[in-house]
Short mmCIF file of C-alpha atoms and ligand atoms in Angstrom, two decimals:
data_model
loop_
_atom_site.label_atom_id
_atom_site.label_comp_id
_atom_site.label_asym_id
_atom_site.label_seq_id
_atom_site.Cartn_x
_atom_site.Cartn_y
_atom_site.Cartn_z
CA MET A 29 145.27 106.32 4.41
CA ALA A 30 143.50 105.45 8.00
CA LYS A 31 140.56 103.86 8.01
CA VAL A 32 138.00 105.14 10.78
CA TYR A 33 135.73 102.31 12.10
CA VAL A 34 133.10 103.61 14.33
CA PHE A 35 131.50 100.73 16.54
CA ASP A 36 127.93 101.11 16.49
CA HIS A 37 126.95 97.65 18.24
CA PRO A 38 123.97 98.30 20.59
CA LEU A 39 126.05 97.10 23.75
CA ILE A 40 128.52 100.02 22.70
CA GLN A 41 126.17 102.69 22.29
CA HIS A 42 123.44 101.86 25.46
CA LYS A 43 126.45 101.53 27.60
CA LEU A 44 128.12 104.75 25.96
CA THR A 45 124.74 106.72 27.26
CA TYR A 46 125.50 106.01 30.85
CA ILE A 47 129.34 106.87 30.85
CA ARG A 48 128.20 110.29 28.83
CA GLU A 49 125.31 111.06 31.79
CA LYS A 50 126.63 113.66 34.47
CA ASP A 51 124.92 111.62 37.36
CA THR A 52 126.78 108.22 36.58
CA GLY A 53 129.13 108.24 39.72
CA THR A 54 132.51 107.41 39.61
CA LYS A 55 132.27 102.99 39.78
CA ASP A 56 129.42 103.08 37.42
CA PHE A 57 131.74 105.03 35.49
CA ARG A 58 134.60 103.00 35.58
CA GLU A 59 132.62 99.41 34.94
CA LEU A 60 130.81 100.70 31.94
CA VAL A 61 134.12 102.05 31.13
CA ASP A 62 135.80 98.49 30.99
CA GLU A 63 133.04 96.77 29.50
CA VAL A 64 133.04 98.82 26.31
CA ALA A 65 136.56 98.28 26.17
CA THR A 66 136.03 94.82 26.28
CA LEU A 67 133.63 94.79 23.85
CA MET A 68 135.87 97.18 21.55
CA ALA A 69 138.39 94.54 21.88
CA PHE A 70 136.31 91.88 20.51
CA GLU A 71 135.48 93.92 17.23
CA ILE A 72 139.26 95.51 17.21
CA THR A 73 140.52 92.17 17.40
CA ARG A 74 138.89 90.93 13.85
CA ASP A 75 141.71 90.74 11.55
CA MET A 76 143.75 88.74 13.59
CA PRO A 77 145.30 85.95 11.79
CA LEU A 78 144.21 82.30 12.14
CA GLU A 79 146.14 78.98 11.82
CA GLU A 80 144.99 75.12 11.74
CA ILE A 81 146.22 73.13 14.79
CA GLU A 82 145.57 69.24 15.01
CA ILE A 83 143.47 68.30 18.15
CA GLU A 84 141.91 65.88 19.73
CA THR A 85 137.76 65.96 20.69
CA PRO A 86 136.36 62.94 22.88
CA VAL A 87 135.35 61.81 20.04
CA SER A 88 137.94 61.84 17.04
CA LYS A 89 140.81 63.70 16.04
CA THR A 90 139.97 66.97 13.93
CA LYS A 91 142.02 70.06 12.64
CA SER A 92 140.53 73.79 14.22
CA LYS A 93 141.30 76.89 14.38
CA VAL A 94 143.80 78.73 16.82
CA ILE A 95 144.81 82.28 16.79
CA SER A 96 148.38 82.35 15.30
CA GLY A 97 151.20 83.17 17.46
CA LYS A 98 150.20 87.40 17.22
CA LYS A 99 151.85 89.30 20.17
CA ILE A 100 149.86 92.40 21.05
CA GLY A 101 150.71 95.53 23.52
CA VAL A 102 148.66 97.50 24.99
CA ILE A 103 149.62 101.02 25.39
CA PRO A 104 147.49 103.01 27.59
CA ILE A 105 148.13 107.29 27.60
CA LEU A 106 148.41 108.14 31.29
CA ARG A 107 145.98 108.55 32.80
CA ALA A 108 142.91 108.04 31.36
CA GLY A 109 143.71 105.59 29.48
CA ILE A 110 144.45 103.16 32.35
CA GLY A 111 140.71 102.69 32.44
CA MET A 112 140.69 100.63 29.53
CA VAL A 113 143.32 98.35 30.05
CA ASP A 114 141.62 95.62 31.42
CA GLY A 115 138.52 94.78 29.75
CA ILE A 116 140.69 94.71 26.51
CA LEU A 117 142.93 92.16 28.43
CA LYS A 118 139.82 89.90 29.32
CA LEU A 119 140.51 88.92 25.66
CA ILE A 120 143.88 89.43 25.19
CA PRO A 121 145.18 88.07 28.60
CA ALA A 122 148.42 87.97 27.08
CA ALA A 123 149.17 90.74 25.81
CA LYS A 124 151.96 93.01 26.80
CA VAL A 125 150.95 96.45 28.64
CA GLY A 126 153.19 99.73 27.92
CA HIS A 127 152.74 103.24 29.55
CA ILE A 128 153.46 106.14 27.64
CA GLY A 129 152.55 109.61 29.96
CA LEU A 130 152.39 113.36 28.26
CA TYR A 131 151.71 116.82 29.56
CA ARG A 132 150.69 119.94 27.75
CA ASP A 133 153.71 122.34 27.71
CA PRO A 134 152.17 125.22 28.92
CA GLU A 135 154.37 127.86 26.29
CA THR A 136 153.77 125.86 23.45
CA LEU A 137 150.91 124.58 24.26
CA MET A 138 152.76 120.39 22.79
CA PRO A 139 152.33 116.99 24.51
CA VAL A 140 155.86 116.20 26.06
CA GLU A 141 156.76 112.94 26.51
CA TYR A 142 157.15 112.26 30.67
CA TYR A 143 157.35 108.66 30.98
CA VAL A 144 157.74 105.76 28.15
CA LYS A 145 157.55 101.94 29.48
CA LEU A 146 157.07 99.89 26.93
CA PRO A 147 157.63 95.84 26.07
CA SER A 148 160.74 94.98 24.83
CA ASP A 149 160.25 93.29 21.62
CA VAL A 150 158.45 96.46 20.43
CA GLU A 151 159.43 95.71 17.08
CA GLU A 152 157.36 92.20 17.11
CA ARG A 153 154.55 93.36 18.25
CA ASP A 154 151.04 95.06 17.34
CA PHE A 155 149.79 97.62 19.44
CA ILE A 156 146.56 99.03 20.36
CA VAL A 157 147.27 102.74 21.95
CA VAL A 158 144.37 103.47 24.26
CA ASP A 159 142.86 106.55 25.09
CA PRO A 160 139.00 107.42 26.04
CA MET A 161 138.84 110.92 24.87
CA LEU A 162 140.47 111.75 21.19
CA ALA A 163 140.09 115.22 21.42
CA THR A 164 142.60 117.96 19.30
CA GLY A 165 144.55 114.57 18.61
CA GLY A 166 147.68 116.02 20.32
CA SER A 167 148.41 113.16 22.44
CA ALA A 168 147.76 110.85 20.58
CA VAL A 169 149.69 111.99 17.94
CA GLU A 170 152.51 112.09 20.45
CA ALA A 171 152.27 108.77 21.86
CA ILE A 172 152.09 107.11 18.04
CA ASN A 173 155.12 109.21 17.27
CA SER A 174 156.77 107.74 20.28
CA LEU A 175 155.89 104.13 19.68
CA LYS A 176 157.29 104.40 16.14
CA LYS A 177 160.57 105.99 17.33
CA ARG A 178 161.13 102.73 19.16
CA GLY A 179 160.12 100.53 16.42
CA ALA A 180 156.60 99.89 16.47
CA LYS A 181 155.51 99.05 12.81
CA ASN A 182 151.65 97.85 13.21
CA ILE A 183 149.70 100.68 15.51
CA LYS A 184 145.88 100.65 15.84
CA PHE A 185 144.20 103.42 17.85
CA MET A 186 141.48 103.04 20.24
CA CYS A 187 139.22 105.62 21.75
CA LEU A 188 135.37 105.90 23.15
CA ILE A 189 134.57 109.75 22.05
CA ALA A 190 136.13 111.68 18.89
CA ALA A 191 136.05 114.66 18.20
CA PRO A 192 136.47 115.23 14.14
CA GLU A 193 139.73 117.63 14.81
CA GLY A 194 141.32 114.77 16.92
CA VAL A 195 140.43 111.97 13.93
CA GLU A 196 142.01 114.59 11.09
CA ALA A 197 145.10 115.15 13.45
CA VAL A 198 145.84 111.59 13.68
CA LYS A 199 144.59 110.74 10.07
CA ASN A 200 147.37 113.49 8.99
CA ALA A 201 150.11 112.83 10.90
CA HIS A 202 150.17 108.63 10.75
CA PRO A 203 147.93 107.69 7.60
CA ASP A 204 148.93 103.78 8.36
CA VAL A 205 147.30 103.82 11.81
CA ASP A 206 143.74 102.66 11.83
CA ILE A 207 141.01 104.54 14.43
CA TYR A 208 138.30 102.41 16.10
CA ILE A 209 136.25 104.67 17.98
CA ALA A 210 132.56 104.03 20.18
CA ALA A 211 131.00 107.63 18.80
CA LEU A 212 132.31 110.11 16.59
CA ASP A 213 131.28 113.86 18.53
CA GLU A 214 130.25 117.41 17.14
CA ARG A 215 133.37 119.65 17.79
CA LEU A 216 135.80 120.76 20.57
CA ASN A 217 134.72 123.44 22.65
CA GLU A 218 137.42 126.59 23.35
CA LYS A 219 138.60 124.61 26.20
CA GLY A 220 139.23 121.00 24.29
CA TYR A 221 136.79 119.65 25.80
CA ILE A 222 134.76 117.13 23.90
CA ILE A 223 131.06 118.66 22.67
CA PRO A 224 128.54 116.73 24.01
CA GLY A 225 131.57 114.44 25.12
CA LEU A 226 131.94 112.62 28.86
CA GLY A 227 133.55 115.25 30.45
CA ASP A 228 136.90 114.80 32.12
CA ALA A 229 137.27 110.74 32.09
CA GLY A 230 140.80 110.67 33.77
CA ASP A 231 138.44 112.64 36.87
CA ARG A 232 135.59 110.82 36.21
CA LEU A 233 137.53 107.31 35.73
CA PHE A 234 139.83 108.11 39.09
CA GLY A 235 137.39 109.92 41.77
CA THR A 236 139.51 113.19 41.23
CA LYS A 237 138.54 117.15 40.46
N1 URA B 62 139.88 114.78 27.83
C1 URA B 62 138.84 114.66 28.33
O1 URA B 62 139.16 113.85 28.94
N2 URA B 62 137.61 115.00 27.85
C2 URA B 62 137.74 115.82 27.14
O2 URA B 62 136.52 116.02 26.50
C3 URA B 62 138.59 115.84 25.99
C4 URA B 62 139.75 115.61 26.26
#
């Protein structure tokens, strides 16, 4: 069964408070999301395998550890997911970045794929799917479906704020995908916004309304 990790590091929680605050402007919002994404990337990479290599320091030969050839793919769900990418790449600069775009069909209300561009070696990579908000879970479930359909085997999902409904949806659809969040909020409102949440993450990141 999927595990859910809530990153309660004081720096993450502090920055998240100002991300939520309605008077935080676009510039600060963007910078704070970027910083929290970096801090979350630090936590999410905790299980990366290490191997020992031989090196020479200025005073002696020694064996020392390096990350053992893990290939990572970061997949932002368009568009708000883009706001988390640079923060992750600060710690994993060699990661490849794919994009998945989904829109909601006005009749069925189901997410429909309109854009998918992934690294060519999907089967060999471990993926981190990112979206700041896990609301109903529809987009996350579909983005993960999309990756799996193309051969991805090892997937993590990372977001800033999740609603319990979204967590359940991802856990049920993808029990093999662990979920990493900075805060688990109360619920969704009738318009599908997370309460208390932060409003529309895409609009706040890109300064649109
Ligand atoms: N997407 C957002 O940007 N905000 C929400 O509260 C829910 C979904």
